[in-house]
mmCIF file of C-alpha atoms and ligand atoms in Angstrom:
data_model
loop_
_atom_site.group_PDB
_atom_site.id
_atom_site.type_symbol
_atom_site.label_atom_id
_atom_site.label_comp_id
_atom_site.label_asym_id
_atom_site.label_seq_id
_atom_site.Cartn_x
_atom_site.Cartn_y
_atom_site.Cartn_z
ATOM 1 C CA MET A 1 -0.164 -0.245 -0.169
ATOM 2 C CA LYS A 2 1.508 3.588 -0.828
ATOM 3 C CA LEU A 3 -0.114 6.942 0.436
ATOM 4 C CA PHE A 4 1.113 10.019 -0.363
ATOM 5 C CA THR A 5 1.891 13.752 0.751
ATOM 6 C CA ASP A 6 3.541 16.564 -0.323
ATOM 7 C CA HIS A 7 7.431 15.465 0.033
ATOM 8 C CA LEU A 8 6.583 12.012 1.503
ATOM 9 C CA MET A 9 5.412 8.474 0.191
ATOM 10 C CA LEU A 10 4.247 6.373 3.168
ATOM 11 C CA ARG A 11 4.553 2.535 1.891
ATOM 12 C CA THR A 12 4.582 -0.835 3.090
ATOM 13 C CA LEU A 13 7.731 -1.804 4.718
ATOM 14 C CA GLU A 14 10.179 -4.562 2.283
ATOM 15 C CA LEU A 15 12.982 -6.561 3.113
ATOM 16 C CA ASP A 16 15.410 -4.484 1.079
ATOM 17 C CA ASP A 17 14.532 -1.772 3.947
ATOM 18 C CA ALA A 18 15.971 -3.629 6.437
ATOM 19 C CA GLU A 19 19.784 -2.172 6.391
ATOM 20 C CA GLN A 20 18.969 1.634 6.432
ATOM 21 C CA ILE A 21 16.424 0.233 9.171
ATOM 22 C CA ARG A 22 19.089 -0.728 11.185
ATOM 23 C CA GLU A 23 21.115 1.874 10.716
ATOM 24 C CA LEU A 24 18.846 4.533 11.227
ATOM 25 C CA ALA A 25 17.085 2.795 14.616
ATOM 26 C CA GLY A 26 20.489 1.720 15.759
ATOM 27 C CA ASP A 27 21.073 5.301 16.825
ATOM 28 C CA TYR A 28 21.311 5.628 20.362
ATOM 29 C CA ASP A 29 18.893 8.949 20.535
ATOM 30 C CA ILE A 30 15.959 6.822 18.442
ATOM 31 C CA ALA A 31 16.083 3.889 21.352
ATOM 32 C CA LYS A 32 16.289 6.359 23.889
ATOM 33 C CA SER A 33 12.744 7.819 23.100
ATOM 34 C CA THR A 34 10.552 4.870 21.809
ATOM 35 C CA LEU A 35 9.913 1.902 24.011
ATOM 36 C CA ASN A 36 10.318 -1.406 21.468
ATOM 37 C CA ILE A 37 13.528 -0.173 19.629
ATOM 38 C CA PRO A 38 16.397 -2.583 20.957
ATOM 39 C CA HIS A 39 19.586 -1.171 21.439
ATOM 40 C CA PRO A 40 22.609 -2.238 20.249
ATOM 41 C CA TYR A 41 20.202 -3.202 17.517
ATOM 42 C CA PRO A 42 20.895 -6.488 16.923
ATOM 43 C CA GLU A 43 22.029 -8.422 13.641
ATOM 44 C CA GLY A 44 18.827 -9.901 12.054
ATOM 45 C CA ALA A 45 16.209 -7.792 13.997
ATOM 46 C CA ALA A 46 15.054 -5.271 10.944
ATOM 47 C CA GLU A 47 14.265 -8.219 8.994
ATOM 48 C CA GLU A 48 12.008 -9.840 12.168
ATOM 49 C CA PHE A 49 10.714 -6.549 12.253
ATOM 50 C CA ILE A 50 9.750 -6.225 8.614
ATOM 51 C CA LYS A 51 8.218 -9.338 8.352
ATOM 52 C CA ARG A 52 6.240 -8.705 11.386
ATOM 53 C CA THR A 53 4.610 -5.489 9.925
ATOM 54 C CA HIS A 54 3.774 -7.411 6.656
ATOM 55 C CA GLU A 55 1.350 -10.409 9.289
ATOM 56 C CA SER A 56 0.121 -7.442 11.191
ATOM 57 C CA PHE A 57 -1.005 -5.329 8.255
ATOM 58 C CA LYS A 58 -2.843 -8.273 7.024
ATOM 59 C CA GLU A 59 -4.251 -8.733 9.867
ATOM 60 C CA GLY A 60 -5.455 -5.393 10.385
ATOM 61 C CA ASN A 61 -4.120 -4.763 13.796
ATOM 62 C CA ASN A 62 -1.344 -2.663 13.153
ATOM 63 C CA TYR A 63 -0.621 -0.465 9.907
ATOM 64 C CA HIS A 64 3.347 0.090 9.531
ATOM 65 C CA PHE A 65 4.699 1.919 6.916
ATOM 66 C CA ALA A 66 7.972 3.008 5.986
ATOM 67 C CA ILE A 67 8.744 6.922 5.047
ATOM 68 C CA VAL A 68 10.061 7.414 2.203
ATOM 69 C CA ARG A 69 11.553 11.145 0.755
ATOM 70 C CA LYS A 70 10.006 11.588 -2.950
ATOM 71 C CA LEU A 71 12.883 13.791 -4.314
ATOM 72 C CA ASP A 72 15.335 10.395 -3.657
ATOM 73 C CA ASP A 73 13.670 7.691 -2.815
ATOM 74 C CA LYS A 74 15.320 7.232 0.776
ATOM 75 C CA LEU A 75 13.965 5.805 3.866
ATOM 76 C CA LEU A 76 13.846 8.612 6.389
ATOM 77 C CA GLY A 77 11.972 6.278 9.124
ATOM 78 C CA THR A 78 8.407 4.758 10.032
ATOM 79 C CA ILE A 79 5.130 5.375 11.148
ATOM 80 C CA ALA A 80 2.467 2.912 12.457
ATOM 81 C CA LEU A 81 -1.113 3.159 13.616
ATOM 82 C CA GLY A 82 -1.865 0.368 16.188
ATOM 83 C CA ILE A 83 -5.828 -0.274 15.812
ATOM 84 C CA THR A 84 -8.286 -0.934 18.575
ATOM 85 C CA PRO A 85 -11.214 -2.367 16.262
ATOM 86 C CA LYS A 86 -13.609 -2.992 19.042
ATOM 87 C CA HIS A 87 -13.247 0.881 19.678
ATOM 88 C CA LYS A 88 -12.573 2.031 16.450
ATOM 89 C CA ARG A 89 -9.008 3.844 17.844
ATOM 90 C CA ALA A 90 -5.718 3.902 16.775
ATOM 91 C CA GLU A 91 -2.176 4.878 18.465
ATOM 92 C CA LEU A 92 0.185 6.633 16.303
ATOM 93 C CA ALA A 93 3.827 5.850 16.752
ATOM 94 C CA TYR A 94 6.703 7.039 14.771
ATOM 95 C CA TRP A 95 10.584 7.735 14.811
ATOM 96 C CA ILE A 96 12.784 9.427 11.968
ATOM 97 C CA GLY A 97 16.622 9.076 11.542
ATOM 98 C CA LYS A 98 18.515 11.829 13.156
ATOM 99 C CA PRO A 99 19.901 13.165 9.935
ATOM 100 C CA TYR A 100 16.566 13.940 8.940
ATOM 101 C CA TRP A 101 15.283 15.283 12.104
ATOM 102 C CA GLY A 102 13.932 19.144 12.280
ATOM 103 C CA GLN A 103 12.728 19.479 8.559
ATOM 104 C CA GLY A 104 8.812 18.966 9.155
ATOM 105 C CA TYR A 105 8.950 15.674 7.831
ATOM 106 C CA MET A 106 7.350 13.810 10.661
ATOM 107 C CA THR A 107 4.544 16.304 10.991
ATOM 108 C CA GLU A 108 3.968 16.000 7.395
ATOM 109 C CA ALA A 109 4.171 12.182 7.850
ATOM 110 C CA GLY A 110 1.547 12.180 10.809
ATOM 111 C CA ILE A 111 -0.902 14.394 8.964
ATOM 112 C CA GLY A 112 -0.889 11.735 5.938
ATOM 113 C CA MET A 113 -1.476 9.019 8.680
ATOM 114 C CA MET A 114 -4.499 10.838 10.408
ATOM 115 C CA LYS A 115 -6.123 10.957 6.869
ATOM 116 C CA PHE A 116 -5.398 7.520 6.695
ATOM 117 C CA GLY A 117 -6.940 6.408 10.058
ATOM 118 C CA PHE A 118 -9.884 8.847 9.815
ATOM 119 C CA ASP A 119 -10.722 8.529 5.747
ATOM 120 C CA ASP A 120 -9.785 5.347 4.913
ATOM 121 C CA LEU A 121 -10.326 3.309 8.020
ATOM 122 C CA ASP A 122 -12.998 5.644 9.576
ATOM 123 C CA LEU A 123 -11.723 5.565 12.937
ATOM 124 C CA ASN A 124 -13.091 7.467 15.510
ATOM 125 C CA ARG A 125 -10.089 8.404 17.485
ATOM 126 C CA ILE A 126 -6.259 8.470 17.310
ATOM 127 C CA CYS A 127 -4.282 9.091 20.319
ATOM 128 C CA ALA A 128 -0.261 8.935 20.713
ATOM 129 C CA HIS A 129 1.883 9.207 23.727
ATOM 130 C CA ALA A 130 5.593 10.055 24.723
ATOM 131 C CA PHE A 131 8.114 10.500 27.279
ATOM 132 C CA SER A 132 7.662 13.682 28.859
ATOM 133 C CA THR A 133 11.083 14.345 27.925
ATOM 134 C CA ASN A 134 10.660 13.847 24.183
ATOM 135 C CA LEU A 135 10.072 17.833 23.347
ATOM 136 C CA ALA A 136 10.327 17.254 19.939
ATOM 137 C CA SER A 137 7.489 14.817 19.744
ATOM 138 C CA SER A 138 5.173 16.634 21.965
ATOM 139 C CA ARG A 139 5.502 19.532 19.613
ATOM 140 C CA VAL A 140 4.954 16.709 16.386
ATOM 141 C CA MET A 141 1.596 15.547 18.270
ATOM 142 C CA GLN A 142 0.566 19.741 18.790
ATOM 143 C CA LYS A 143 1.668 20.273 15.523
ATOM 144 C CA ILE A 144 -0.617 17.508 13.562
ATOM 145 C CA GLY A 145 -3.683 19.141 15.730
ATOM 146 C CA MET A 146 -3.482 16.797 18.690
ATOM 147 C CA THR A 147 -4.686 17.975 22.026
ATOM 148 C CA TYR A 148 -2.844 17.568 25.704
ATOM 149 C CA GLU A 149 -5.285 14.987 27.466
ATOM 150 C CA GLY A 150 -2.779 14.419 30.696
ATOM 151 C CA THR A 151 0.260 12.729 32.033
ATOM 152 C CA LEU A 152 1.021 9.239 32.877
ATOM 153 C CA VAL A 153 3.265 9.089 36.010
ATOM 154 C CA GLN A 154 5.779 6.861 35.257
ATOM 155 C CA HIS A 155 3.779 4.641 33.199
ATOM 156 C CA VAL A 156 6.739 2.999 31.895
ATOM 157 C CA TYR A 157 9.845 1.267 32.603
ATOM 158 C CA LYS A 158 13.050 1.539 30.834
ATOM 159 C CA TRP A 159 16.506 1.212 31.241
ATOM 160 C CA GLU A 160 15.794 0.884 35.066
ATOM 161 C CA GLN A 161 14.090 3.816 35.351
ATOM 162 C CA TYR A 162 10.741 5.121 35.577
ATOM 163 C CA TYR A 163 9.174 7.453 33.141
ATOM 164 C CA ASP A 164 6.002 9.589 32.758
ATOM 165 C CA LEU A 165 4.446 9.793 29.436
ATOM 166 C CA VAL A 166 2.341 12.995 27.861
ATOM 167 C CA ALA A 167 -0.955 11.550 26.507
ATOM 168 C CA TYR A 168 -2.161 13.255 23.505
ATOM 169 C CA GLY A 169 -5.298 12.767 20.931
ATOM 170 C CA ILE A 170 -7.830 13.755 18.501
ATOM 171 C CA VAL A 171 -11.071 12.819 17.782
ATOM 172 C CA LYS A 172 -12.671 12.379 14.001
ATOM 173 C CA GLN A 173 -14.875 15.059 14.512
ATOM 174 C CA THR A 174 -12.098 17.658 15.525
ATOM 175 C CA TYR A 175 -9.736 16.789 12.156
ATOM 176 C CA GLN A 176 -13.072 17.222 10.071
ATOM 177 C CA GLU A 177 -13.400 20.098 11.347
ATOM 178 C CA LEU A 178 -9.197 21.133 11.192
ATOM 179 C CA VAL A 179 -9.425 20.000 7.748
ATOM 180 C CA ALA A 180 -12.082 22.092 6.409
ATOM 181 C CA ARG A 181 -10.708 25.061 7.762
HETATM 182 C C1 LIG C 1 10.666 13.168 17.685
HETATM 183 C C2 LIG C 1 10.421 12.821 16.375
HETATM 184 C C3 LIG C 1 9.752 11.959 15.575
HETATM 185 C C4 LIG C 1 10.513 14.518 15.471
HETATM 186 O O1 LIG C 1 10.628 13.650 13.780
HETATM 187 P P1 LIG C 1 10.928 15.535 13.100
HETATM 188 O O2 LIG C 1 10.752 15.145 11.820
HETATM 189 O O3 LIG C 1 12.244 16.070 13.629
HETATM 190 O O4 LIG C 1 9.661 16.671 13.503
HETATM 191 P P2 LIG C 1 9.347 17.911 12.637
HETATM 192 O O5 LIG C 1 10.693 18.465 12.221
HETATM 193 O O6 LIG C 1 7.776 17.575 11.992
HETATM 194 O O7 LIG C 1 8.793 18.680 14.228
HETATM 195 C C5 LIG C 1 9.489 18.769 15.292
HETATM 196 C C6 LIG C 1 9.546 20.078 15.927
HETATM 197 O O8 LIG C 1 10.052 19.786 17.475
HETATM 198 C C7 LIG C 1 10.298 20.772 17.824
HETATM 199 N N1 LIG C 1 11.707 20.508 18.772
HETATM 200 C C8 LIG C 1 12.568 19.970 18.237
HETATM 201 N N2 LIG C 1 13.344 19.809 19.564
HETATM 202 C C9 LIG C 1 12.883 20.421 20.369
HETATM 203 C C10 LIG C 1 13.163 20.338 21.574
HETATM 204 N N3 LIG C 1 14.349 20.244 22.631
HETATM 205 N N4 LIG C 1 12.328 21.052 22.479
HETATM 206 C C11 LIG C 1 11.405 22.067 22.079
HETATM 207 N N5 LIG C 1 10.653 21.647 20.564
HETATM 208 C C12 LIG C 1 11.547 20.858 19.828
HETATM 209 C C13 LIG C 1 10.776 21.098 16.438
HETATM 210 O O9 LIG C 1 11.460 22.693 16.652
HETATM 211 C C14 LIG C 1 9.519 21.264 15.361
HETATM 212 O O10 LIG C 1 8.430 22.357 16.073
HETATM 213 P P3 LIG C 1 8.497 23.742 14.804
HETATM 214 O O11 LIG C 1 8.036 23.173 13.901
HETATM 215 O O12 LIG C 1 7.727 24.249 16.009
HETATM 216 O O13 LIG C 1 9.740 24.487 15.222
HETATM 217 C C15 LIG C 1 12.251 12.874 15.988
HETATM 218 O O14 LIG C 1 12.876 13.328 16.464
HETATM 219 C C16 LIG C 1 12.556 11.594 16.316
HETATM 220 O O15 LIG C 1 12.298 10.287 15.861
HETATM 221 N N6 LIG C 1 12.785 10.894 17.584
HETATM 222 C C17 LIG C 1 13.227 9.804 18.383
HETATM 223 C C18 LIG C 1 12.403 9.029 18.126
HETATM 224 C C19 LIG C 1 10.950 9.471 18.807
HETATM 225 O O16 LIG C 1 11.254 10.170 19.609
HETATM 226 N N7 LIG C 1 9.781 9.146 18.647
HETATM 227 C C20 LIG C 1 8.647 9.250 19.083
HETATM 228 C C21 LIG C 1 8.555 8.484 20.159
HETATM 229 S S1 LIG C 1 6.931 9.204 21.013
#
């Protein structure tokens, strides 16, 4: 599957992406701000991850896309919508390689994924969480139209430390009002 935004293509991950994923997601600064990316990044983990994304895509419980720059076809990072069908709800998760930070790519990819989630998957709500220390991620959630809904105190335990998570979300009605503006 392929989705398009101004500068990006969001497409299903391919096994050929493994090397670039290992290189970008293997950076300590990506692992430290996310929950499920191991560090150091093990040999073969990218391939396993890509195969899992194909299975969850088929099952319809997690839509995981490669974020690819149209200009040069470079894979910049990944973005996913983890679905809870019963509640027509999804959680947005994402990372982008360090060389590509601060150029508006995740904001653009996030808006593309919200369009997919609300328009194509007919979701009612999309939420996202970040470590409270991750100000860039909070900013992305704000820029794509999500509202801060609260802080989950010491909600996760990672690398022998508890972390607070900030919770953001948006419902379909708010999204539709934003795009109609
Ligand atoms: C968070 C992340 C996805 C942002 O991606 P990006 O493509 O750089 O995001 P954008 O360029 O669209 O927007 C980043 C915004 O954060 C702001 N920002 C960056 N660092 C910041 C900081 N330390 N404090 C406050 N704002 C910050 C930028 O200025 C920009 O906002 P602006 O447009 O208002 O100036 C990226 O840094 C990343 O992948 N980090 C590691 C993994 C991660 O944190 N994933 C999310 C887990 S919840």
